[in-house]
Short mmCIF file of C-alpha atoms in Angstrom, two decimals:
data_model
loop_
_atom_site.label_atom_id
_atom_site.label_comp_id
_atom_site.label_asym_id
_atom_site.label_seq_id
_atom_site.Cartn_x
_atom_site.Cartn_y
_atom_site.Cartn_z
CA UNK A 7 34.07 50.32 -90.32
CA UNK A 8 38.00 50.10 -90.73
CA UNK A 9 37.95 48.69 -87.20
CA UNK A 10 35.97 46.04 -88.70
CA UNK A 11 37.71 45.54 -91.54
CA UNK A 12 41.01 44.81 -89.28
CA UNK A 13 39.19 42.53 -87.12
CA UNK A 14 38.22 40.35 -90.11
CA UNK A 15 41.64 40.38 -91.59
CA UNK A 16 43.11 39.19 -88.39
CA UNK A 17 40.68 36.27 -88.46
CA UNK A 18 41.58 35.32 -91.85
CA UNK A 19 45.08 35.85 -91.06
CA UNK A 20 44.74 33.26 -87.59
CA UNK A 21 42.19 30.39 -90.05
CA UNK A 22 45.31 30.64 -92.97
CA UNK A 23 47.70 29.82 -89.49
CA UNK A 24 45.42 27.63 -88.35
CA UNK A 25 45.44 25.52 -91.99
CA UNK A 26 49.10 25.96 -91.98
CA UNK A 27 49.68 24.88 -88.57
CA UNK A 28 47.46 21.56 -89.15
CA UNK A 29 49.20 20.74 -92.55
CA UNK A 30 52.58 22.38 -93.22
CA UNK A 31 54.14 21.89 -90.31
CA UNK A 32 52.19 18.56 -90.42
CA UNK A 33 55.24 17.88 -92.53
CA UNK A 34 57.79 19.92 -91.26
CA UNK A 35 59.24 19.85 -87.67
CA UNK A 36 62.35 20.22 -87.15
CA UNK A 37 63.41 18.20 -83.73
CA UNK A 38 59.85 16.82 -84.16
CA UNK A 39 58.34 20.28 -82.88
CA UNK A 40 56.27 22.88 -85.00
CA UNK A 41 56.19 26.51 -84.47
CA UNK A 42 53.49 27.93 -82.32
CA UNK A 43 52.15 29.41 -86.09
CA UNK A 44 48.83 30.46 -84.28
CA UNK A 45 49.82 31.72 -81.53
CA UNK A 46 52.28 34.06 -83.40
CA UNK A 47 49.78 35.41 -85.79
CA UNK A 48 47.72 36.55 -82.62
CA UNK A 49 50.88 38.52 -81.39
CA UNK A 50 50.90 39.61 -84.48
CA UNK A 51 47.57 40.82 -85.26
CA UNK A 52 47.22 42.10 -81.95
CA UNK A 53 49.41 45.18 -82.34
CA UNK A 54 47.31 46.79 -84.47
CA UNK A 55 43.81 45.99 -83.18
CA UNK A 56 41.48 48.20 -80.52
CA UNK A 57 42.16 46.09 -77.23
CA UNK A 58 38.54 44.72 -77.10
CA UNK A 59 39.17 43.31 -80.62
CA UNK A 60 42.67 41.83 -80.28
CA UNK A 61 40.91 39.67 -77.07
CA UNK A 62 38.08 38.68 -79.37
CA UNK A 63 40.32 37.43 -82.06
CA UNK A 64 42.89 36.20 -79.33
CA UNK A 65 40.06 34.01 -77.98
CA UNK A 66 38.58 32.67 -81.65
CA UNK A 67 41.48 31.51 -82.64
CA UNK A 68 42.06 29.80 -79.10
CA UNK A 69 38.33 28.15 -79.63
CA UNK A 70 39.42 27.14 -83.02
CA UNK A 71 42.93 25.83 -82.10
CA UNK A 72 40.76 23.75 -79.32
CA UNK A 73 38.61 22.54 -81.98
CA UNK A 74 41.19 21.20 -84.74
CA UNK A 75 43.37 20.22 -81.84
CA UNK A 76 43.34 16.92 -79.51
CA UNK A 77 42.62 18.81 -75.88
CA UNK A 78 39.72 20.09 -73.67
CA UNK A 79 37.90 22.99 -75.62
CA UNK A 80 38.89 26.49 -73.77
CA UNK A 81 42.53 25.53 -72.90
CA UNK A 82 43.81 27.40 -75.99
CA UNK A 83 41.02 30.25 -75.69
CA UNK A 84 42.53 30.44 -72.65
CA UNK A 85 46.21 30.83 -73.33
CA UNK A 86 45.13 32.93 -76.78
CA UNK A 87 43.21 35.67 -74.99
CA UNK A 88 46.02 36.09 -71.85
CA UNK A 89 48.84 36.33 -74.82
CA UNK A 90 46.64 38.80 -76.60
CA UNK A 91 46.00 41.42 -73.47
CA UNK A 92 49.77 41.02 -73.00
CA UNK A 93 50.50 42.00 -76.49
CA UNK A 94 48.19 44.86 -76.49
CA UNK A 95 49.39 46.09 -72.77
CA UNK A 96 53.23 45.59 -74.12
CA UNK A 97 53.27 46.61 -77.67
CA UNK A 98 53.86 50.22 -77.05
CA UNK A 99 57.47 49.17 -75.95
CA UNK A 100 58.07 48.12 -80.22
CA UNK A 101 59.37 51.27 -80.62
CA UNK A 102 62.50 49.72 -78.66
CA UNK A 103 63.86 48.32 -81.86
CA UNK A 104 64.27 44.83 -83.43
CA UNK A 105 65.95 42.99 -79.95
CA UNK A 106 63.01 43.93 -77.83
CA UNK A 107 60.42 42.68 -81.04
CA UNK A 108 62.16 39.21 -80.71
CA UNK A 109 62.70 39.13 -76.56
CA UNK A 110 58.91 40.48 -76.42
CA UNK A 111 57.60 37.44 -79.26
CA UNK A 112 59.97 34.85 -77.23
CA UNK A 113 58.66 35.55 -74.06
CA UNK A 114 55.02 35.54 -74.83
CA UNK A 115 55.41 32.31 -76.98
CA UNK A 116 57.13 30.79 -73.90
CA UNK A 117 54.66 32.24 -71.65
CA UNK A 118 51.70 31.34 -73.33
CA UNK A 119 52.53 27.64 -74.01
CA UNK A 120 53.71 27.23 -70.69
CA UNK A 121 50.24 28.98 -69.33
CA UNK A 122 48.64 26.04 -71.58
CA UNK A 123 50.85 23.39 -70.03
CA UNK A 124 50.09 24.37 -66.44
CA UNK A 125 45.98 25.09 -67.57
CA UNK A 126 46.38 21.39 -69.43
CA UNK A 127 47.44 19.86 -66.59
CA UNK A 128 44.54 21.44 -64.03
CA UNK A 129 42.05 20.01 -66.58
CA UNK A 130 43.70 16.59 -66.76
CA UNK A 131 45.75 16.66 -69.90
CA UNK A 132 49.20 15.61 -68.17
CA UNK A 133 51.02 18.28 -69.89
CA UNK A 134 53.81 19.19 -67.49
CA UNK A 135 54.48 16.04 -66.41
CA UNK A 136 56.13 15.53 -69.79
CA UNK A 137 59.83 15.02 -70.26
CA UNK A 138 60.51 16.98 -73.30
CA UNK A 139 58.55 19.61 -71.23
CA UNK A 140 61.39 22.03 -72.01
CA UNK A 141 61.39 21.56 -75.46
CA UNK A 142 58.12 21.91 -76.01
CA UNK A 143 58.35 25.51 -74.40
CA UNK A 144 61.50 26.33 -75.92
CA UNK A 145 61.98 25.69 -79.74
CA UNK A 146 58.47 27.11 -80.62
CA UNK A 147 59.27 30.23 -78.61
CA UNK A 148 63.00 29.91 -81.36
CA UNK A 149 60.52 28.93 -84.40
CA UNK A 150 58.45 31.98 -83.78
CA UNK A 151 61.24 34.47 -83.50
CA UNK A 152 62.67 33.21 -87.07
CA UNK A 153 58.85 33.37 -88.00
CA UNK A 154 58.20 36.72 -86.87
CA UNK A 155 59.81 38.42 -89.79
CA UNK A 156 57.31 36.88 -92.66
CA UNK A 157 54.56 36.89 -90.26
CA UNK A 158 54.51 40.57 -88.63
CA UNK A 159 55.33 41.79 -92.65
CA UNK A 160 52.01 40.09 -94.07
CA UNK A 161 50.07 41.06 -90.78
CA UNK A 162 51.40 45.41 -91.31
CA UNK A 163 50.76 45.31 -95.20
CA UNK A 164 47.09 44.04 -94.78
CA UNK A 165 46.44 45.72 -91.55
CA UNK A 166 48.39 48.75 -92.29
CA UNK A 167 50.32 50.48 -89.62
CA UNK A 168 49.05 53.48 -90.06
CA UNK A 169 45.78 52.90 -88.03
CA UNK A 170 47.57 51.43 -85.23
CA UNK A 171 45.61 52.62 -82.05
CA UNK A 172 47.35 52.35 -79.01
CA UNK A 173 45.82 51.50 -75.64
CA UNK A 174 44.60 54.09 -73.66
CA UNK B 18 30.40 45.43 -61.02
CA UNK B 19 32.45 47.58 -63.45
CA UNK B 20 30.86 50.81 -62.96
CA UNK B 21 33.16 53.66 -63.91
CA UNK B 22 32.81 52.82 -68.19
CA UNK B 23 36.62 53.85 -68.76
CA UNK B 24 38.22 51.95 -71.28
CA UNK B 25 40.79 50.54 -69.80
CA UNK B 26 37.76 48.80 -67.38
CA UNK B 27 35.75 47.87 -70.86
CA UNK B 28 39.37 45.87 -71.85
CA UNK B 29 39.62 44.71 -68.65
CA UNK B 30 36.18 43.52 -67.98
CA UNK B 31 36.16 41.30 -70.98
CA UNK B 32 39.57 40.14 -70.71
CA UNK B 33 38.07 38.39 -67.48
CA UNK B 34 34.78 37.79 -69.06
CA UNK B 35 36.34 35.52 -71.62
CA UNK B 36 38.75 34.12 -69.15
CA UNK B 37 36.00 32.70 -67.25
CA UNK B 38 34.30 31.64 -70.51
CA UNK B 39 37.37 29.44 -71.68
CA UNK B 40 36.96 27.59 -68.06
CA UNK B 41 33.86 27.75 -68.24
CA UNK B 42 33.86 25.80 -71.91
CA UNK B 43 37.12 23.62 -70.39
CA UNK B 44 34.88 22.48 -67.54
CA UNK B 45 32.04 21.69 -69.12
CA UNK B 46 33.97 19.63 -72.05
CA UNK B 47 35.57 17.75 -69.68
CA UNK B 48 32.62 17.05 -67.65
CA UNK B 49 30.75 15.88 -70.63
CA UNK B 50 33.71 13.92 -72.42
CA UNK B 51 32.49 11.97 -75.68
CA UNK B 52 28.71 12.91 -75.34
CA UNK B 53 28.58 16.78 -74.91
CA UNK B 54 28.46 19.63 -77.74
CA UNK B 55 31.73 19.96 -77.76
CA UNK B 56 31.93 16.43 -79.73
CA UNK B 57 29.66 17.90 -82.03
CA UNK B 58 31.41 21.25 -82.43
CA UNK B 59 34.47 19.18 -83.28
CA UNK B 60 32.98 16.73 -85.86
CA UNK B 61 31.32 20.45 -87.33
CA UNK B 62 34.96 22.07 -87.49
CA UNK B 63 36.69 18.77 -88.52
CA UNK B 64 33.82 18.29 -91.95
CA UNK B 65 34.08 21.83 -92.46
CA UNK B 66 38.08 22.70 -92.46
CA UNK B 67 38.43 19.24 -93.88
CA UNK B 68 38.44 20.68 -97.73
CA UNK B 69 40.62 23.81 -96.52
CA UNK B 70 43.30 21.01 -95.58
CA UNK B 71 43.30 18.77 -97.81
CA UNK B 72 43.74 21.31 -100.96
CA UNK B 73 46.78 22.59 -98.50
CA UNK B 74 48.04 19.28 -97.63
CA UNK B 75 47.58 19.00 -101.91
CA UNK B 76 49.61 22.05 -102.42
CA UNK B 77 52.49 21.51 -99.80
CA UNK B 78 53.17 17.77 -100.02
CA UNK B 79 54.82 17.97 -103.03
CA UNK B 80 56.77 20.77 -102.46
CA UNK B 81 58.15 20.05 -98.83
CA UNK B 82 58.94 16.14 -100.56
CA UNK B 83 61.35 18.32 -102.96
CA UNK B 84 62.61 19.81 -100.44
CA UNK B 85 62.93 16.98 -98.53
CA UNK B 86 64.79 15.10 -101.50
CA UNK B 87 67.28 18.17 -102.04
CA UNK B 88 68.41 17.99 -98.44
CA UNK B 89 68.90 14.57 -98.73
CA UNK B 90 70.92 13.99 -101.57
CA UNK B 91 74.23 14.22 -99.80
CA UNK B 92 73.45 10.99 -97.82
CA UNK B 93 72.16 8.96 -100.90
CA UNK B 94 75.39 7.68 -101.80
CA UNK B 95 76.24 6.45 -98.40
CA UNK B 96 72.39 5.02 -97.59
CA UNK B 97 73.13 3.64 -101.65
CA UNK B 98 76.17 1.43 -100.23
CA UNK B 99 73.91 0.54 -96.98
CA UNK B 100 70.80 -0.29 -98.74
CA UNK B 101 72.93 -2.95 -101.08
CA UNK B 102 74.30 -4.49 -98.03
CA UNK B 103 71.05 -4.85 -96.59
CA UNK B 104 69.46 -6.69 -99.53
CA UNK B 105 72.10 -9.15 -99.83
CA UNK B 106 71.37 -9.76 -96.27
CA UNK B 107 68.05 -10.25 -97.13
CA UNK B 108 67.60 -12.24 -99.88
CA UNK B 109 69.76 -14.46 -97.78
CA UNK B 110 66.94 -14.50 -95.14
CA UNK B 111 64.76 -15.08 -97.52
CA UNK B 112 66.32 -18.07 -98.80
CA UNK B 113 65.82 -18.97 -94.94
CA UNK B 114 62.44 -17.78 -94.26
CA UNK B 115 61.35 -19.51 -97.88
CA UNK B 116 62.70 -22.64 -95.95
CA UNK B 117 61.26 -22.22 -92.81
CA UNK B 118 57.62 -21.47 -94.46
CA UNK B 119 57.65 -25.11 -95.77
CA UNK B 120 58.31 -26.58 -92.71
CA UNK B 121 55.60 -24.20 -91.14
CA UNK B 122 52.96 -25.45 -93.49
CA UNK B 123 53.78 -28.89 -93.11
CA UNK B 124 53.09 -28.43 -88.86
CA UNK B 125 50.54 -26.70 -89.33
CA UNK B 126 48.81 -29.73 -91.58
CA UNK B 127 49.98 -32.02 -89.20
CA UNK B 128 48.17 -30.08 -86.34
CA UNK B 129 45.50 -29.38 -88.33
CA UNK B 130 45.88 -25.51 -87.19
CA UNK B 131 43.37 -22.70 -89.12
CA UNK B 132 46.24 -19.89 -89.65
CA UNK B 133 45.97 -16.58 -88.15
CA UNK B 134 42.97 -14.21 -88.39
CA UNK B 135 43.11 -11.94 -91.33
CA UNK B 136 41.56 -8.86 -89.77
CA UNK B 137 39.65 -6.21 -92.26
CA UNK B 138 41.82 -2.86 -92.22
CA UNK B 139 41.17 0.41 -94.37
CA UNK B 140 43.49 2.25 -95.67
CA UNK B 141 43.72 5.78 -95.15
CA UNK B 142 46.11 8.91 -95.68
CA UNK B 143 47.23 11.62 -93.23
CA UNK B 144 46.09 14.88 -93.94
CA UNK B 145 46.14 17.01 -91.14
CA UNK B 146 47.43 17.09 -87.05
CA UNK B 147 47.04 18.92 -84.11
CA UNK B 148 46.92 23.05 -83.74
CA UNK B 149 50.11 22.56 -82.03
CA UNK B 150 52.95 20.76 -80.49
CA UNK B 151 51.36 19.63 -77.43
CA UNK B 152 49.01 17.89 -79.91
CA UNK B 153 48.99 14.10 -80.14
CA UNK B 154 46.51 13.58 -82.94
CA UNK B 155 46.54 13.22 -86.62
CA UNK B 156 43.90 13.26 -89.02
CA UNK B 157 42.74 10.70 -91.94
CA UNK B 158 40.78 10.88 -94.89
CA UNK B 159 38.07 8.29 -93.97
CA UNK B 160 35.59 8.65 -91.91
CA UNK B 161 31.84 6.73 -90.96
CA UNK B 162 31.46 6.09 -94.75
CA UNK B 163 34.38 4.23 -94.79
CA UNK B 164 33.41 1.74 -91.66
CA UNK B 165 35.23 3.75 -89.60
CA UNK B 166 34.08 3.90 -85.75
CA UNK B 167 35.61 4.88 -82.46
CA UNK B 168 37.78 3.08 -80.25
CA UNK B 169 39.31 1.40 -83.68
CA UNK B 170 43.23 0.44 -83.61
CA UNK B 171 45.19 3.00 -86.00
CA UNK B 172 48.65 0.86 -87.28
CA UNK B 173 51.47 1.59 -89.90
CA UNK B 174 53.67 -1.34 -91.29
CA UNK B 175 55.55 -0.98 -88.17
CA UNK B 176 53.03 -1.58 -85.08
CA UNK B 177 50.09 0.75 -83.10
CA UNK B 178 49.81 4.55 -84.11
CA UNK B 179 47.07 4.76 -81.92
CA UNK B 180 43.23 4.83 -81.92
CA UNK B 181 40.57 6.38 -83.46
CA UNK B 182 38.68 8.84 -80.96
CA UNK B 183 36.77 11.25 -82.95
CA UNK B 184 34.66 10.35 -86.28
CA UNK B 185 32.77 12.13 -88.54
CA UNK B 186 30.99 11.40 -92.09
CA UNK B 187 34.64 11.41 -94.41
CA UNK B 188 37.51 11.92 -91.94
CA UNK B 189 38.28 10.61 -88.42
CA UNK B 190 40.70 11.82 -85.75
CA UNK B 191 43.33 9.57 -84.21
CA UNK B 192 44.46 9.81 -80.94
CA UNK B 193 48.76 8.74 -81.18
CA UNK B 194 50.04 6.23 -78.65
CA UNK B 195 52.42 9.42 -77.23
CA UNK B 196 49.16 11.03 -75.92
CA UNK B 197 49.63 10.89 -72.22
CA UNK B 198 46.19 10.74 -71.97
CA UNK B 199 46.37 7.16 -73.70
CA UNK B 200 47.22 3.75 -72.23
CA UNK B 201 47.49 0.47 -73.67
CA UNK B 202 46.95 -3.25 -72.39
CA UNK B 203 50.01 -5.31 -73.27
CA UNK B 204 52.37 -8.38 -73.30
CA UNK B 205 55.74 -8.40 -73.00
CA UNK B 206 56.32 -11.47 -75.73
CA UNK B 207 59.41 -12.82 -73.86
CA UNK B 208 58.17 -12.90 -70.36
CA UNK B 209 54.23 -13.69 -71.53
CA UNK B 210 53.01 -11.05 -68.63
CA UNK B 211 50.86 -8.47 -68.85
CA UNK B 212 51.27 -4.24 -67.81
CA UNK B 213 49.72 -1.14 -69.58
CA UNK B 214 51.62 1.62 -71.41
CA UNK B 215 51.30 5.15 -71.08
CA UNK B 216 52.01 8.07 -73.10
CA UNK B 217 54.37 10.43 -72.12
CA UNK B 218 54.12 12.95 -74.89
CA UNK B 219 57.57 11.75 -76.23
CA UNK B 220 58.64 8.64 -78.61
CA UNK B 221 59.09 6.80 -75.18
CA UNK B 222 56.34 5.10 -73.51
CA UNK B 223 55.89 4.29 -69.78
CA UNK B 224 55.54 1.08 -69.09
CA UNK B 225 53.88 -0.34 -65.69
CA UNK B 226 53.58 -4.14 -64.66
CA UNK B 227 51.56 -4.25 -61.88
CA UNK B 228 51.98 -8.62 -61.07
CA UNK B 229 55.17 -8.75 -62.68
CA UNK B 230 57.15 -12.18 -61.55
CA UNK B 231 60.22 -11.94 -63.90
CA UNK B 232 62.10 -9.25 -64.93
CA UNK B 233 62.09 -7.69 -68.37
CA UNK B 234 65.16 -7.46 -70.61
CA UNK B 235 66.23 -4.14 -72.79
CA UNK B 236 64.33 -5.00 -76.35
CA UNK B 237 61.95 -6.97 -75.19
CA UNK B 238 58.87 -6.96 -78.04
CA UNK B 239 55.86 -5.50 -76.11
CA UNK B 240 52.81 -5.94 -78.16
CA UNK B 241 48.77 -5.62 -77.33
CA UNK B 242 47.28 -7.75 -75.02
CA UNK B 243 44.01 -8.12 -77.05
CA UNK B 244 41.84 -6.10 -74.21
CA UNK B 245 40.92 -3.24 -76.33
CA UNK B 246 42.75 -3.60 -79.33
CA UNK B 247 43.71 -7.07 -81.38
CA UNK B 248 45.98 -9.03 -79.98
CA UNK B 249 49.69 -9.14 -80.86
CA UNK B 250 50.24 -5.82 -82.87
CA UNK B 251 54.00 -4.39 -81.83
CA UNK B 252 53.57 -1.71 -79.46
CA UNK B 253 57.64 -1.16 -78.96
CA UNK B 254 60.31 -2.62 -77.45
CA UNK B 255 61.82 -2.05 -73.78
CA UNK B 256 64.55 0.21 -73.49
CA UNK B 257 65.64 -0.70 -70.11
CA UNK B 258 66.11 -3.68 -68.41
CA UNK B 259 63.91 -3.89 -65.07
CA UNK B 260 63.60 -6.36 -62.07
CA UNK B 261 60.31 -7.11 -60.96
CA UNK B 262 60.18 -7.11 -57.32
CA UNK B 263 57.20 -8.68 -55.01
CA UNK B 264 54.29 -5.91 -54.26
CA UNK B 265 56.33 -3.46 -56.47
CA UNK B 266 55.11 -1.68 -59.65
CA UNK B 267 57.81 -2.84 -62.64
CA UNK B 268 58.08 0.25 -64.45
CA UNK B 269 60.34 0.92 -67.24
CA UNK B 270 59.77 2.40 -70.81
CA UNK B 271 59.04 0.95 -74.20
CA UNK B 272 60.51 2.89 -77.63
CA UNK B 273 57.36 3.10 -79.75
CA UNK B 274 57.85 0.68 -82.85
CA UNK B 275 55.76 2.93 -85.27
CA UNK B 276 58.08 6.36 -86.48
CA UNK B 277 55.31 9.15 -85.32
CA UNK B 278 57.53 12.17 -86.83
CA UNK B 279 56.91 10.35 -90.20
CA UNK B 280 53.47 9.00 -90.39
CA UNK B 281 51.82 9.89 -93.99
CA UNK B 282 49.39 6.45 -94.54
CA UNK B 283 48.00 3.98 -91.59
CA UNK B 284 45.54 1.02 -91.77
CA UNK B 285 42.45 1.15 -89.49
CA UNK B 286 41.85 -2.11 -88.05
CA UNK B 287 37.96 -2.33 -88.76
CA UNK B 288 37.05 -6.20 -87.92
CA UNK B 289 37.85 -6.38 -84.72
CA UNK B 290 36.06 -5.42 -81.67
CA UNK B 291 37.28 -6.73 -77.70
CA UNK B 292 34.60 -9.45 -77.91
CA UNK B 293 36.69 -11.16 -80.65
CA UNK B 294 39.17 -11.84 -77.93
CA UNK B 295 38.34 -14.82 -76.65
CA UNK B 296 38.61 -16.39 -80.05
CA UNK B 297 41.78 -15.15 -80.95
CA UNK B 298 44.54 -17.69 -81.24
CA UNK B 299 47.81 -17.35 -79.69
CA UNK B 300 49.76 -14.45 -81.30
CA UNK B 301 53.22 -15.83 -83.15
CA UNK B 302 55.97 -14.51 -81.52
CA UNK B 303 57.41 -11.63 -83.29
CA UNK B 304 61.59 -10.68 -83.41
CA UNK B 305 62.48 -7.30 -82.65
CA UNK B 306 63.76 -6.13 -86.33
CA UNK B 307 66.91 -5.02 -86.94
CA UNK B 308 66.35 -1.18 -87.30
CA UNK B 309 65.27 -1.26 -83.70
CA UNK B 310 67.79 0.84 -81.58
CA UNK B 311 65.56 1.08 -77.89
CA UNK B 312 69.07 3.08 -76.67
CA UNK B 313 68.63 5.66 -79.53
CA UNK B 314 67.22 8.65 -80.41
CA UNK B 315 63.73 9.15 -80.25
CA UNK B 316 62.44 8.75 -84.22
#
């Protein structure tokens, strides 16, 4: 039942990123880029979800992303659910301290998106032929490090730490 | 095929279950672009965030405009000073223009010329854009109600945004000029020939002339060609001079006209379809503006 519960927090948590994604930072990009909002709540919620749950919720919000968003449907399911069985085989190294939090959220952000560029560009979106490639991968992977505080805060205090299940 | 029922197998198994499910899904959208499910899951997710977004959008306009004002209150008194020079400037062109207007009506009585088209446009505001930065679409607040149909030029007051490429019964989705999947039949005003744009994801276009005979110059106005969208709305202007050279592709890149980082209303161009073309008259020829910086920084 608590199981559950988390699983439908985390889905609220990735439709309020998903709504902020598409209008906040409709408005607000600083060097014309947005954060990777969605793909940070996943890392987020992931950390305290069974495995098979964090994947589920990994790829809903990557089937939702694909919906709202302008590419082929399953490019961000895609990306979503690799980023989630990352977090969930890597998030036993949090205990590490605040420097490894930030290297692990930078280098799945800048994993993931450049996983979607290279899957983008096998299903004809042109992604990584882009100039501002390197932008694209970099300042969301800076946005979501800045983000992480706010976002892994709200994501502990609904899902509460405390039933944190680690992969077996 | 994943016999032994540990969990770490379980994880694993649908980790690759839903891998192949997302290519799968990719596949299968891309095989059946514009007349599959997918279209229809899109229009279902588009009508029913819609609301979601738009009490957001409500909610966060006003406060990221405060925002936006605080920040830029140290620049007011400089842009103050510019602003002032600029309308002295102006109502000096205007004088000009007011001038020039006259002697444009009288020609045009004299040639007995209908003036230009007035094409039917809606209005609409920006409510929404992509789920993230790769993204090149934006979303409006009218839809198949409104006249609103695919394949429609999107503008702002300053040329193409793009086109419309998704609709559904109150919003539509518009696909931005940067999209690299996006090209564009157009003229290059000064030289009269014709290439295609592409997107390139950035404020910078690519532009390819495949029967090029003269050579374009840096800020060169490149509008639409009339193939697909009317004729003569600014596209951008070059940003490099190029030489066109016999069986070679001129290629060189165009500085969008319209500001994409700041797009909060466009006009959808909704009386026009590519049949009109033949009857379109001979688009005036249009001076790059003085903002226009093709050297700059993207906007």
């Amino acid at each position: 039942m608590r199981r559950h519960k988390n699983t439908l927090i985390a889905l609220g948590l990735v439709l309020i990123a998903i709504v902020l994604q598409t209008t906040l930072f409709n408005q607000v990009r600083p060097f014309a880029i947005a954060p990777a909002l969605v793909l940070l709540t996943v890392i987020a919620c992931a950390r305290y979800l069974e495995p098979e749950a964090a994947l589920m919720v990994g790829f809903t919000a990557g089937i939702v992303s694909d919906l709202v968003g302008g590419s082929s449907l399953g490019l961000w399911a895609i990306t979503m659910t690799v980023v989630a069985f990352a977090t969930v085989k890597l998030r036993h190294y949090e205990v590490g301290g605040v420097l490894v939090v930030a290297a692990g959220i930078f280098g799945l952000t800048f994993a993931g998106q450049l996983l979607y560029a290279i899957v983008g560009t096998l299903f004809g979106q042109g992604t990584i032929s882009r100039p501002d490639l390197w932008k694209q991968l970099l300042f969301p992977a800076l946005w979501n490090v800045v983000l992480a505080a706010p976002i892994f805060w709200v994501s502990t205090l609904t899902m509460r730490r405390d039933e944190r299940r680690w992969a077996l | 095929m994943f016999p032994t029922g540990r969990r770490f197998d379980r994880v694993t198994a649908l980790f690759m279950s839903l891998l192949a499910a997302g290519f799968v899904i990719a596949t299968f959208d891309v095989r059946t672009a514009e007349t599959g499910i997918a279209d229809t899951m899109r229009g279902g997710a588009a009508t029913l965030l819609a609301p979601i977004q738009r009490g957001a959008d409500l909610v966060i306009s006003p406060v990221v405009s405060f925002f936006d004002g605080i920040s830029n209150l140290a620049g007011l008194s400089d842009e103050n000073l510019r602003l002032q020079e600029q309308v002295r400037g102006l109502e000096l062109r205007l004088r000009e223009t007011s001038a020039l207007e006259r002697k444009v009506e009288e020609l045009e009585a004299i040639n007995d010329l209908a003036p230009p088209l007035e094409l039917a446009s809606v209005s609409a505001r920006v409510y929404s854009s992509g789920a993230s930065s790769f993204d090149h679409v934006k979303y409006i607040l009218k839809g198949i109600d409104d006249g609103i149909a695919i394949g429609q030029a999107v503008i702002d007051e300053r040329g193409l945004i793009g086109r419309v490429d998704a609709v559904t019964a109150s919003t539509a989705r518009v696909r931005l000029l940067t999209d690299p999947v996006v090209s564009v039949g157009v003229r290059v005003q000064q030289t009269n020939e014709t290439g295609v744009v592409t997107g390139l994801g950035t404020a910078t276009l690519r532009l390819d002339m495949f029967d090029a005979t003269t050579p374009v110059t840096r800020g060169s106005v490149v509008v639409t060609d009339g193939s697909r969208f009317p004729p003569g709305i600014v596209v951008g202007y070059v940003t490099e001079s190029a030489d066109a050279e016999v069986n070679f592709v001129l290629q060189t890149g165009v500085e969008t006209a319209a500001r994409f980082s700041k797009i909060d209303y466009v006009k959808v161009i909704v009386g026009w379809s590519p049949l009109d073309a033949e009857v379109e008259l001979e688009p005036t020829l249009i001076e790059p503006p003085s903002f226009v910086n093709p050297a700059g920084d993207p906007q």
